Coordinates of C-alpha atoms in Angstrom, one line a residue:
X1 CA -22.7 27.9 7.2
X2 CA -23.1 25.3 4.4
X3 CA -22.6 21.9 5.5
X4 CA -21.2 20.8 2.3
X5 CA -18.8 23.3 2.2
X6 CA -17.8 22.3 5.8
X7 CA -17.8 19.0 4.9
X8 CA -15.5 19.4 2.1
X9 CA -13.3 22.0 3.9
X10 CA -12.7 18.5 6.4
X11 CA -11.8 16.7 3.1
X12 CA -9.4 19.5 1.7
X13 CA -7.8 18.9 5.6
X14 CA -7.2 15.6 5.2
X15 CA -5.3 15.7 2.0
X16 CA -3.4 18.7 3.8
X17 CA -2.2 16.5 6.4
X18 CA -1.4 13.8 4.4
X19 CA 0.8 15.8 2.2
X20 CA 2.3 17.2 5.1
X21 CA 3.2 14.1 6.4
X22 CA 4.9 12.6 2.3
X23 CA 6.1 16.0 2.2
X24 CA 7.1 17.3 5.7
X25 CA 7.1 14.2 8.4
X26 CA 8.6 15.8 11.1
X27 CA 10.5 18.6 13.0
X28 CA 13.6 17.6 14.3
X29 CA 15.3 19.5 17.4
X30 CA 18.1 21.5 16.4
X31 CA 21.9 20.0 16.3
X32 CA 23.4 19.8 19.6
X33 CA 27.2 19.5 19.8
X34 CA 28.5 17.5 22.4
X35 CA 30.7 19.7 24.7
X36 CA 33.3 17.1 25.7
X37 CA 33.3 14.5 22.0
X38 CA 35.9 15.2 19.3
X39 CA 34.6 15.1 16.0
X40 CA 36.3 16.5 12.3
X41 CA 33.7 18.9 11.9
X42 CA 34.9 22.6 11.8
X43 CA 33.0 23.8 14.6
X44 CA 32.9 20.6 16.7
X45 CA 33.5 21.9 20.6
X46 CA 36.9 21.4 21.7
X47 CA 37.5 17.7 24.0
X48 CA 38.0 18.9 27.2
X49 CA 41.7 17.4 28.4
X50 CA 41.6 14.8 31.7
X51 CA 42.6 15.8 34.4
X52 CA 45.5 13.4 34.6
X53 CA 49.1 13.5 33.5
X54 CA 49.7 14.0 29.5
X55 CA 49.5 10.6 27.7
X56 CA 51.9 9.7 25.2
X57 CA 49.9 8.8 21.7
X58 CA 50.1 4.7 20.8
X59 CA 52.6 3.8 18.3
X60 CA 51.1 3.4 14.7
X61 CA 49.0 0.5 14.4
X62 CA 50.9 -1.9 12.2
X63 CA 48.7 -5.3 12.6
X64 CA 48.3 -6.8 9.7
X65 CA 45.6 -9.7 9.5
X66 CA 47.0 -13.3 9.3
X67 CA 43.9 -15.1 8.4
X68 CA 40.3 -14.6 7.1
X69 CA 37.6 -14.3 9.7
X70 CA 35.3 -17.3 10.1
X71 CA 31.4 -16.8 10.2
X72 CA 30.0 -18.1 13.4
X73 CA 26.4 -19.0 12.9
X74 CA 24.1 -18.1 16.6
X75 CA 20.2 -19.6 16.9
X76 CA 18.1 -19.0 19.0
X77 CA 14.4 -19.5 19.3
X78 CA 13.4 -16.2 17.4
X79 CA 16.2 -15.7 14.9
X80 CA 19.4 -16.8 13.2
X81 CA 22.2 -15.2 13.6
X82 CA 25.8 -14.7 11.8
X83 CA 28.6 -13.1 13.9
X84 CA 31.8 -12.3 12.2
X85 CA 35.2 -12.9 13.2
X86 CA 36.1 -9.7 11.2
X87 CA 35.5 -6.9 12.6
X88 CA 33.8 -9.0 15.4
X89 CA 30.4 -7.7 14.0
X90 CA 27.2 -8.8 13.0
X91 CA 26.8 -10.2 9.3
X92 CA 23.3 -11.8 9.3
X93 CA 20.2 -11.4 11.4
X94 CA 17.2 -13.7 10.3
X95 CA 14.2 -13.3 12.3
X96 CA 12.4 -17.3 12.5
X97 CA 8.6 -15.1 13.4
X98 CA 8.6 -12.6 10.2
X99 CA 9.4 -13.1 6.2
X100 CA 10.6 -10.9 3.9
X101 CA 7.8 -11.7 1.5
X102 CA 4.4 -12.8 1.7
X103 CA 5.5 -15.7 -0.5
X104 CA 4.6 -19.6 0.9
X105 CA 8.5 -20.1 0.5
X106 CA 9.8 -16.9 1.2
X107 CA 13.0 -16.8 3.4
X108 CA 12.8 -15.2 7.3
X109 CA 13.0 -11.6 7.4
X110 CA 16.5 -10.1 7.3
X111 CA 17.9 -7.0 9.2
X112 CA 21.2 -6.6 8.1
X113 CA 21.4 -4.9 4.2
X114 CA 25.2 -3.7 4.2
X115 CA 28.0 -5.2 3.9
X116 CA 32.0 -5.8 4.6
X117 CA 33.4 -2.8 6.7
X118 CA 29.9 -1.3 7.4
X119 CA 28.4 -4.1 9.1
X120 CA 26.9 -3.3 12.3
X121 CA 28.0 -3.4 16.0
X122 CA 31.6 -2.4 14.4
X123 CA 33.9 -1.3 17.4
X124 CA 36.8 1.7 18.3
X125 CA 38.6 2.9 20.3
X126 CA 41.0 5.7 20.4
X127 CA 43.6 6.5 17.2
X128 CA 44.6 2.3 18.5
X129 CA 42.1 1.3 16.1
X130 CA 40.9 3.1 13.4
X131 CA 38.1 2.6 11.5
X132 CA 39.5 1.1 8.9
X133 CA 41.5 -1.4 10.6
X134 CA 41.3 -5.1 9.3
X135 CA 41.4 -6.7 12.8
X136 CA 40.0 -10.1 12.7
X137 CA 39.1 -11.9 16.1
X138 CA 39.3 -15.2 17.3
X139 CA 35.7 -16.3 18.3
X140 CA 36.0 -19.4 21.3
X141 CA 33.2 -21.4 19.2
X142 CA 32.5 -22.5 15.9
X143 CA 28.8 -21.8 16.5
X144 CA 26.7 -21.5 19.1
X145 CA 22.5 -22.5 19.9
X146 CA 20.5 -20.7 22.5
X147 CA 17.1 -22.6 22.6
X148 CA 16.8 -23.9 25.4
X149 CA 15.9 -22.2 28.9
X150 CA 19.7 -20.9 29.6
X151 CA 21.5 -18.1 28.3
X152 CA 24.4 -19.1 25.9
X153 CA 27.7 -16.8 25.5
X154 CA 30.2 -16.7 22.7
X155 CA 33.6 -14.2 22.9
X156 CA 35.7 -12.7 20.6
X157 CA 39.5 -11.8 21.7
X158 CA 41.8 -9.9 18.8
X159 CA 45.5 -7.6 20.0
X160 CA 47.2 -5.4 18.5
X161 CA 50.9 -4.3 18.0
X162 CA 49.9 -1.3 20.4
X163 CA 49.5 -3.5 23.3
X164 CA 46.1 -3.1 23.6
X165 CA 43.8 -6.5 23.7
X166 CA 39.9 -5.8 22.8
X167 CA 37.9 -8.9 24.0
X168 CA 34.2 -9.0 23.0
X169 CA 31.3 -11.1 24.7
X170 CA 28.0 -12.0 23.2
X171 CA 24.9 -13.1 25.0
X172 CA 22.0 -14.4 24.0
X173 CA 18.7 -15.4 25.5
X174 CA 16.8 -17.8 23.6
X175 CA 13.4 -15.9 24.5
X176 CA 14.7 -12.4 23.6
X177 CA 15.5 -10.3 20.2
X178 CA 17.5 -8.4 23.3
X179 CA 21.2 -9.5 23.7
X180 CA 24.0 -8.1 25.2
X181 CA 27.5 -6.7 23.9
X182 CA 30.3 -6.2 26.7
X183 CA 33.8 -5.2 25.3
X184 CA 36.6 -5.2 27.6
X185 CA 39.5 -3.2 26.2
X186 CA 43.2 -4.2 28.3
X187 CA 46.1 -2.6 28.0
X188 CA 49.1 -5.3 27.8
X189 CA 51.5 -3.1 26.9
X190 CA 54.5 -0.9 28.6
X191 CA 53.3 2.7 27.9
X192 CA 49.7 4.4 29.3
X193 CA 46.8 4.6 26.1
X194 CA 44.1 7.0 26.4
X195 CA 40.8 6.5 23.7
X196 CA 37.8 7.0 23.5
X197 CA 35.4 3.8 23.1
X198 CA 32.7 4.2 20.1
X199 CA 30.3 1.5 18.2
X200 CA 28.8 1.7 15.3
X201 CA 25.6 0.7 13.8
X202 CA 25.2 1.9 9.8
X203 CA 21.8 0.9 8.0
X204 CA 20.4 0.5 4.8
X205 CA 16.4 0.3 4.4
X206 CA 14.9 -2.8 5.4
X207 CA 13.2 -3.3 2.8
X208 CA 13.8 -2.0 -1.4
X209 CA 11.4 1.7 -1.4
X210 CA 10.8 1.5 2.4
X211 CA 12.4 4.6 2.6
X212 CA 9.7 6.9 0.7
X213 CA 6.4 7.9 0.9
X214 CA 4.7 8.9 4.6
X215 CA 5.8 6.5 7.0
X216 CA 9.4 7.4 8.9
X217 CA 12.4 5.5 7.8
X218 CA 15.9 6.8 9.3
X219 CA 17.9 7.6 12.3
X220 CA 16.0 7.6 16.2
X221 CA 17.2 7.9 19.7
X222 CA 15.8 8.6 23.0
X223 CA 17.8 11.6 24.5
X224 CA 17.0 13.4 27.7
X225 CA 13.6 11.7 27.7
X226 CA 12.3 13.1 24.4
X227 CA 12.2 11.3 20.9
X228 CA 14.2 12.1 18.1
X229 CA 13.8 11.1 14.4
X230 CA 16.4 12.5 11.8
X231 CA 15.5 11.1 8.1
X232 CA 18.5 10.2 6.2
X233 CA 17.9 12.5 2.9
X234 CA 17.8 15.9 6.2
X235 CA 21.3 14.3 7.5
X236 CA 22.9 14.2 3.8
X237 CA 21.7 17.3 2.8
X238 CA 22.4 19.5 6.2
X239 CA 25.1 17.3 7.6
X240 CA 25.6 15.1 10.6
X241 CA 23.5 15.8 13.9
X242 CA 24.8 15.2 17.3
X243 CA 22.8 14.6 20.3
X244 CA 24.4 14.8 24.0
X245 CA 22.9 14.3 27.3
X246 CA 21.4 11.1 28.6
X247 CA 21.1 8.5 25.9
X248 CA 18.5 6.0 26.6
X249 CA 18.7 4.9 23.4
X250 CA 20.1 5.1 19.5
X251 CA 18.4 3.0 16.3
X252 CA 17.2 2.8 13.2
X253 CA 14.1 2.3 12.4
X254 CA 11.7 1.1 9.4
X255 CA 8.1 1.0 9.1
X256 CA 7.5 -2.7 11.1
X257 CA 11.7 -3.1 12.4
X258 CA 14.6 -1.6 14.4
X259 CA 17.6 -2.1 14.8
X260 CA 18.9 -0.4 18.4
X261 CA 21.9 0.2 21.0
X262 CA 21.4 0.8 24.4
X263 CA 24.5 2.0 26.2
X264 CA 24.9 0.2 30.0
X265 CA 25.2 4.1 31.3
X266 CA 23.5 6.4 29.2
X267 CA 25.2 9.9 30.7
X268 CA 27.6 11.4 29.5
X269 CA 27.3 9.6 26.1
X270 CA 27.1 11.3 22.5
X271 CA 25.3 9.9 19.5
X272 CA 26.3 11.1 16.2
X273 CA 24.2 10.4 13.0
X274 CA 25.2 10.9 9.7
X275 CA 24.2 9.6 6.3
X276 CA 24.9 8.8 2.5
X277 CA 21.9 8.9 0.4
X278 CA 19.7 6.0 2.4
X279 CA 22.5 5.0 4.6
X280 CA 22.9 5.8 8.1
X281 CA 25.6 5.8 10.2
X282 CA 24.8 6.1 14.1
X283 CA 27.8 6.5 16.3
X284 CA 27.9 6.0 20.2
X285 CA 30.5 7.5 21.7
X286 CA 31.5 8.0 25.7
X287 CA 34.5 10.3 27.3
X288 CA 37.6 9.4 26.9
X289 CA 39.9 6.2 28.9
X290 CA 43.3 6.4 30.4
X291 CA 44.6 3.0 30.8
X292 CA 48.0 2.6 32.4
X293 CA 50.1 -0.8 31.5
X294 CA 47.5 -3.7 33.1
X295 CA 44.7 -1.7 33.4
X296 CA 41.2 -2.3 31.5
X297 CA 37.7 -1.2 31.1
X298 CA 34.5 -2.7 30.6
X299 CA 31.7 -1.4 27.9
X300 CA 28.7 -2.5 28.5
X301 CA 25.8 -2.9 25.7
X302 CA 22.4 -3.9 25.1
X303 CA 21.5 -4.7 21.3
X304 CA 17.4 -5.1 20.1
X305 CA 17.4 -6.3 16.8
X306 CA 13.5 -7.3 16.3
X307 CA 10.1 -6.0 15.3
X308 CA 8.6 -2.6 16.3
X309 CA 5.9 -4.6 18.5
X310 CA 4.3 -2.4 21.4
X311 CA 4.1 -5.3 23.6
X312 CA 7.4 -7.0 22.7
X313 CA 9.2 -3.4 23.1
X314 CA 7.5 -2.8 26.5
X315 CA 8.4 -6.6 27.8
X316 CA 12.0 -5.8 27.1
X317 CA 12.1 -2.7 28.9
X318 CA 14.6 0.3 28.2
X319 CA 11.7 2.9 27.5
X320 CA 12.3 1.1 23.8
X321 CA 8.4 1.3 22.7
X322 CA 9.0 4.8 22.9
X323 CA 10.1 4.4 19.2
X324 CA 6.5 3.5 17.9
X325 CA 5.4 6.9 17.5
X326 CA 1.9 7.6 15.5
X327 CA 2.8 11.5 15.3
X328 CA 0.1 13.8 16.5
X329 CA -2.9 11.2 17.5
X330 CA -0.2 8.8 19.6
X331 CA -2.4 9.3 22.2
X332 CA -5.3 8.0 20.7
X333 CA -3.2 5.6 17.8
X334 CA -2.1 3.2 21.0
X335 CA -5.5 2.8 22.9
X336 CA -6.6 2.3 19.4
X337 CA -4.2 -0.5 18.9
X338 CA -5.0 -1.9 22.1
X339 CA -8.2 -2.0 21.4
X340 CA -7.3 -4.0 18.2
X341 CA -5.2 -6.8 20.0
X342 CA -7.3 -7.5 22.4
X343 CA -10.5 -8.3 20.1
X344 CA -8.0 -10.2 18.0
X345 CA -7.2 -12.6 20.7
X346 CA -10.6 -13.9 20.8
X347 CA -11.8 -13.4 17.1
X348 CA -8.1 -15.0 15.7
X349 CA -8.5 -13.0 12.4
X350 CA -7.5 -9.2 12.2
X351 CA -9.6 -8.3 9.3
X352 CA -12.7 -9.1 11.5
X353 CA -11.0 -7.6 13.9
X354 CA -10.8 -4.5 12.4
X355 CA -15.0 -4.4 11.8
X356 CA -15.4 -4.9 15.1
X357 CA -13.1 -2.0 15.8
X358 CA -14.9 0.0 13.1
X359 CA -18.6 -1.0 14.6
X360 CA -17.4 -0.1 17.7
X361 CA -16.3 3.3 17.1
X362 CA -19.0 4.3 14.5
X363 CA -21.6 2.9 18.1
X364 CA -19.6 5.3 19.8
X365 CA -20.4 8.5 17.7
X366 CA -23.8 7.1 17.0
X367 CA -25.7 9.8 19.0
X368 CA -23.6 13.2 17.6
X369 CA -23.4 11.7 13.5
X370 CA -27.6 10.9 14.2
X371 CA -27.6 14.8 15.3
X372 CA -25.4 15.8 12.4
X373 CA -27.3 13.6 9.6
X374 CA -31.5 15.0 11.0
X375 CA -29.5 18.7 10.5
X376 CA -28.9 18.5 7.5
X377 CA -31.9 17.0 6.3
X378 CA -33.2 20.0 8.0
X379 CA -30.7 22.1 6.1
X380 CA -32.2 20.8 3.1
X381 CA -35.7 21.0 3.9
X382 CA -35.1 25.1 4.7
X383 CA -32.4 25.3 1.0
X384 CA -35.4 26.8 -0.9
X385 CA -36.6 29.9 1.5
X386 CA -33.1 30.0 2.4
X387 CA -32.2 31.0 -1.9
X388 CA -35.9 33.2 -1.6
X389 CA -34.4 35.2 1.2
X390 CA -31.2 35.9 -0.9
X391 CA -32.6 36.4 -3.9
X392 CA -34.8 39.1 -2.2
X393 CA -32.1 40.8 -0.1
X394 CA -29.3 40.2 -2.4
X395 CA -28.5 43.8 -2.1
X396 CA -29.1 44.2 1.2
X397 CA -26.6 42.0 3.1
X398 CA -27.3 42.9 6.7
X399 CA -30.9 42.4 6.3
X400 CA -30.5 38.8 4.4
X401 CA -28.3 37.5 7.4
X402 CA -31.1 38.8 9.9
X403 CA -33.4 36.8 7.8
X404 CA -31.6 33.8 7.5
X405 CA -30.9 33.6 11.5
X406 CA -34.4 34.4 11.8
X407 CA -34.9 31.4 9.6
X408 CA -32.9 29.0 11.3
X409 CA -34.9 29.5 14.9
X410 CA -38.0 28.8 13.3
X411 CA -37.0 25.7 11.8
X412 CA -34.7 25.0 15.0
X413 CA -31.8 24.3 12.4
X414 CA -28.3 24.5 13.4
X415 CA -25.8 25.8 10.5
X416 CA -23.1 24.2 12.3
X417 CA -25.1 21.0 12.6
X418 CA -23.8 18.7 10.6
X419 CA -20.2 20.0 10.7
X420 CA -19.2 19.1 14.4
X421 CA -19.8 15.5 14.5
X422 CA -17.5 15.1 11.5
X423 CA -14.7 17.3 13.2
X424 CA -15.2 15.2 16.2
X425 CA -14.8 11.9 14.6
X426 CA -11.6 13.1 12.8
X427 CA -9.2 12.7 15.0
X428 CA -10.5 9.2 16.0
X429 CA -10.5 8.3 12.0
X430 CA -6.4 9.4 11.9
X431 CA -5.5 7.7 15.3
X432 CA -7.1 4.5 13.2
X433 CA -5.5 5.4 10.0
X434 CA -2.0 5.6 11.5
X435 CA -2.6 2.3 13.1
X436 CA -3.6 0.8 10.3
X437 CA -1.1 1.8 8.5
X438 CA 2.5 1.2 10.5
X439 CA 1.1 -1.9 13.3
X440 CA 3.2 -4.9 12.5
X441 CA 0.5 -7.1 13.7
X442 CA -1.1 -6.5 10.1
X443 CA 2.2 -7.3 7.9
X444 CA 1.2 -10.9 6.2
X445 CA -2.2 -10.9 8.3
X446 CA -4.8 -12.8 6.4
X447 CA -8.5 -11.7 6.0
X448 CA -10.2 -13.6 3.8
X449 CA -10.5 -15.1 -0.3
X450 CA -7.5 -12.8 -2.2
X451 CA -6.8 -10.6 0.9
X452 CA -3.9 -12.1 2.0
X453 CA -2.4 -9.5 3.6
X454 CA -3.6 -6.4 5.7
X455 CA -0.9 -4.5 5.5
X456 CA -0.3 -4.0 1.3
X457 CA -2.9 -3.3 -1.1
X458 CA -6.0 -5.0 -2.2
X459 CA -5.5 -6.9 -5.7
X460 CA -7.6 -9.9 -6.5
X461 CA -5.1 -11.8 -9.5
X462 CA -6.6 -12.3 -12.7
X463 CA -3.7 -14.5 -14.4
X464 CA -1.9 -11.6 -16.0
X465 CA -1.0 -7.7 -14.7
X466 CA -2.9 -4.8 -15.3
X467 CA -1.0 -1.4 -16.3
X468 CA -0.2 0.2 -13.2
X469 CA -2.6 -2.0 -10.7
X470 CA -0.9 -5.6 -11.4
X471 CA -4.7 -6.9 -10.0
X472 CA -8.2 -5.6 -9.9
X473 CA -8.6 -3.6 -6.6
X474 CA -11.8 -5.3 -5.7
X475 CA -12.5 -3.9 -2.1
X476 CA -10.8 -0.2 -3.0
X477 CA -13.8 -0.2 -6.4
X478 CA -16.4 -1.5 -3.8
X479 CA -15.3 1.2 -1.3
X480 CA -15.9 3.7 -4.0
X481 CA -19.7 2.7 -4.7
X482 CA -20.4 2.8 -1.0
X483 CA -19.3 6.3 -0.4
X484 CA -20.8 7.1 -4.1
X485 CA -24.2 5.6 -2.5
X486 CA -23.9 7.1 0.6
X487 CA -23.6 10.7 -1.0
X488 CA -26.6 10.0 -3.0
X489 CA -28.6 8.9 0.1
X490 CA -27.1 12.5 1.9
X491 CA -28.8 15.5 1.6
X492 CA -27.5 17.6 -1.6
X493 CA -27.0 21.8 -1.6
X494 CA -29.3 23.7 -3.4
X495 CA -26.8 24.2 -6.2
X496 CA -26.2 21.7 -8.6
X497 CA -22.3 22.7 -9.0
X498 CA -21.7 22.3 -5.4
X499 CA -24.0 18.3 -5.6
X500 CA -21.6 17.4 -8.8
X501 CA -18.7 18.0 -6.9
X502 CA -19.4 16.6 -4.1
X503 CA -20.6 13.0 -5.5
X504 CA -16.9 13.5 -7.5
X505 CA -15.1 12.7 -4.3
X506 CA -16.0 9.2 -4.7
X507 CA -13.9 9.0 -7.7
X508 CA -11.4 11.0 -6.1
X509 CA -10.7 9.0 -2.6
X510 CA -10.9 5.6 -4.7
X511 CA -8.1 6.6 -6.6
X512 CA -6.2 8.0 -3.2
X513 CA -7.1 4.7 -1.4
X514 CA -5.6 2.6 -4.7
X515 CA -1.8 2.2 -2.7
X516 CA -3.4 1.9 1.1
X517 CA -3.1 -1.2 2.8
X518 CA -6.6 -3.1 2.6
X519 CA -6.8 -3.0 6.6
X520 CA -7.9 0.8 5.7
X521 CA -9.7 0.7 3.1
X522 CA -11.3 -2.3 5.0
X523 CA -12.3 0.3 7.5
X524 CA -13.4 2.9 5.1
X525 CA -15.8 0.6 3.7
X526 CA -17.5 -1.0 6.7
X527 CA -18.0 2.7 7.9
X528 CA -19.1 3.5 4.8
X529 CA -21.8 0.3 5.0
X530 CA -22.4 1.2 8.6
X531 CA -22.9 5.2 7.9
X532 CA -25.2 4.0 4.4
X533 CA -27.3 2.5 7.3
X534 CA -27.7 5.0 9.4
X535 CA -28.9 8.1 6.6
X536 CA -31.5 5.4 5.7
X537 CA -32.9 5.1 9.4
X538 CA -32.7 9.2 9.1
X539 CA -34.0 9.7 6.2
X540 CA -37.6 7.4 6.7
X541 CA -37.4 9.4 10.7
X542 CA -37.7 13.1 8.8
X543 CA -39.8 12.2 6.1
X544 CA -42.5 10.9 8.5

């Protein structure tokens, strides 16, 4: 087997599996309809009717909304907060740790992108209150500040003609981007009411484009223990999806944020996705509530509105780190990250961190790419008996590949040589990549001179914007001539075809590392430094 031929086969795979990932993403588990949720789809499964006398319906909802609802500013130590008396929902979320820019003056990071009915944490319940229903609350503060060491709690009380009083309880921790949501729902008036409660969360991206390209942007919830991502574009093109069973959790999710409900008693819960274009809609919804005249019931919620931070997800429990998913190599991607915190905690900079990472790992294959690099310089030391051989048997198949095995044992050469230390080290390479590309702890991470930022692409500013580039790509060029050197320094085939196009893939992977975040190409280039190194220890070893 030619190595250079494996070698570029490994190439070919790589762009494979990044265009499955732009292209593809993920697979999704089938729709599953809820058995006991009414929905207005056709097909929706029938509700199953209570086992309790027949309930009359509420009388038509005739409330009318007196006044305009007041904004009720929250703070706490790690964001800034505006709840709404309409609706009783949540019309700004400012996180104090994160900006929306990498600007000096740039404002804290928002979560919330929509607007009037469609902000989030909206609540229903039954035909009582429909979704369009103007009910404004009345909130028992006019703001509220949760920095100290206790908990602080603001509520929400609204009624309606029906009889039915919806009373809604915020509380924060000043420590936590977790807060909790309890909604009592009385029934003051003369007849029974029977709904269904349901709360709504509908998204935009976080950020303008962050819905394209390879990393996942949409719908995600933890049902029955396994992961499931929906992208908005799949729910507005096949329709809604519907997930029933236990429901640890329901969000949405960007590249570096998440907005996410946990139910107080997952069982028995649906959660219903749908979308618009980019906007999603999640919908939690629970079995339906009898309440007789006096009667009430409690819903109970947890909210995370924060960053997608292993160690912040895991400290707020609720299996909610579950959503940092790195596909295919998440068993290697988190060690990986690991690995990359901890180094950072002493070295304070993750741009060095990331060489340490890099020298670490290319120590670690040291022995099997030392094995791979002496056989092919054996390969090419054997390239001109090898052509001999075929030239002289080229009519004669069986014979040439006796000859060329025969070949190979003399020279102890191994075909497959150089080609199974690369395979090895590519799964490593993509847990890294994956990393690289979606941990929040490079967003705005410094490195050093013009790289400002880990986590968007290298440009060093010249005073005005290039076509297409805006900067010169400084590290990406030098990346190039490293891997342009380095396949110089490699042992070339015997046919000058195959050598042209090999030393073309410089070219090529410069202009496919022009958009990835500097942390990678960061990476790529101190390997590339590192492997430069190593061919030139090889290469004095087997010419001696």
């Amino acid at each position: 087997m030619d190595t250079y031929r494996a070698f570029l086969a490994i190439v070919l795979s790589f762009a494979i599996l990044l265009g499955y990932q732009f292209f593809f993403g993920g697979l999704e588990t089938p729709p599953v309809q809820p058995p006991a949720v009414q929905t207005a789809e056709p097909q929706a499964a029938p509700v199953a009717e209570p086992a309790v006398a027949p309930v009359p319906p509420p009388p038509p909802a005739t409330y009318a909304p007196q006044r305009t609802g007041r904004d009720i500013p929250v703070e706490t130590t790690l964001f800034r907060a505006v709840l709404s008396e309409s609706g009783g929902t949540v019309k700004s979320f400012q996180l104090k740790q994160f900006k929306e820019s990498n600007e000096e003056n740039s404002n804290p990071k928002e979560l919330i992108t929509t607007s009037g009915a469609e902000l989030p944490l909206g609540f229903g319940w039954g035909s009582a209150l429909p979704a369009d229903l103007p009910l404004v609350y009345t909130a028992s503060t006019d703001a509220l500040q949760a920095t100290g060491d206790s908990p602080a709690e603001l509520s929400m009380t609204a009624s309606l003609p029906s009889g039915l009083a919806i009373t809604r309880r915020y509380g924060f921790d000043p420590q936590s981007y977790l807060f909790t949501l309890a909604v009592e729902v009385r029934n003051n008036g003369s007849v029974p009411l029977q709904g269904a409660p349901a709360l709504a969360l509908t998204s935009l991206p976080f950020s303008p484009g962050e819905g394209s390209g390879y990393i996942f942007t949409g719908a995600a919830a933890l049902v029955n223990g396994s992961l499931e991502e929906v992208k908005p574009q799949d729910l507005a093109d096949d329709g809604p999806r519907v997930f029933s069973g236990t429901i640890n959790w329901a969000a949405y999710e960007g590249n570096y944020f998440m907005t996410g409900v946990v139910p107080e008693t997952g069982e028995g819960t649906n959660v219903r996705f749908s979308a618009e274009a980019e906007k999603t809609t999640t919908l939690l919804s629970a079995p339906a509530d009898t309440l007789n005249p006096g009667e009430s019931r409690l819903y109970t919620y947890r909210v995370y509105f924060g960053p997608k931070k292993v160690d912040t997800l895991k400290a707020t429990g609720y299996e909610l780190d579950r959503i940092v998913n790195f596909g295919w190599f998440d068993l290697l991607a988190k060690p990986v990250l690991l690995i990359l915190n901890f180094l950072y905690k002493y070295v304070g900079n993750y741009g060095i961190a990331i060489i340490l990472v890099t020298v670490l790992f290319k120590l670690l294959f040291w022995p099997i790419s030392q094995k791979g690099m002496k056989s092919m310089k054996n390969m090419q030391k054997v390239q001109p008996k090898m052509a001999k051989i075929r030239e002289k048997y080229k009519d004669d198949p069986t014979r040439m590949n006796q000859e060329v095995m025969n070949l190979y044992k003399t020279y102890k050469v191994n075909p497959l040589g150089g080609c199974l230390p690369m395979l090895l080290q590519i799964p490593v390479f993509f847990a890294l990549y994956k990393v690289l590309l979606q941990a929040i702890e490079l967003r705005h991470a410094p490195f050093m001179l013009w790289i400002t930022d880990l986590a968007a692409p290298d440009r060093l500013p010249i005073g005005f914007d290039l076509p297409y580039l805006g900067g010169i790509p400084v590290l990406t060029l030098l990346m190039g001539a490293s891997m342009f050197l380095q396949q110089k320094m490699t042992p070339t085939a015997a046919d000058p075809a195959q050598a042209k196009v090999m030393l073309f893939l410089p070219v090529i992977f410069t202009f496919l590392f022009l958009n990835f975040a500097s942390g990678l190409v960061l990476y790529w280039f101190v390997n590339n430094l590192l492997s430069i190194g190593q061919q030139y220890l090889v290469n004095r070893q087997t010419s001696t």
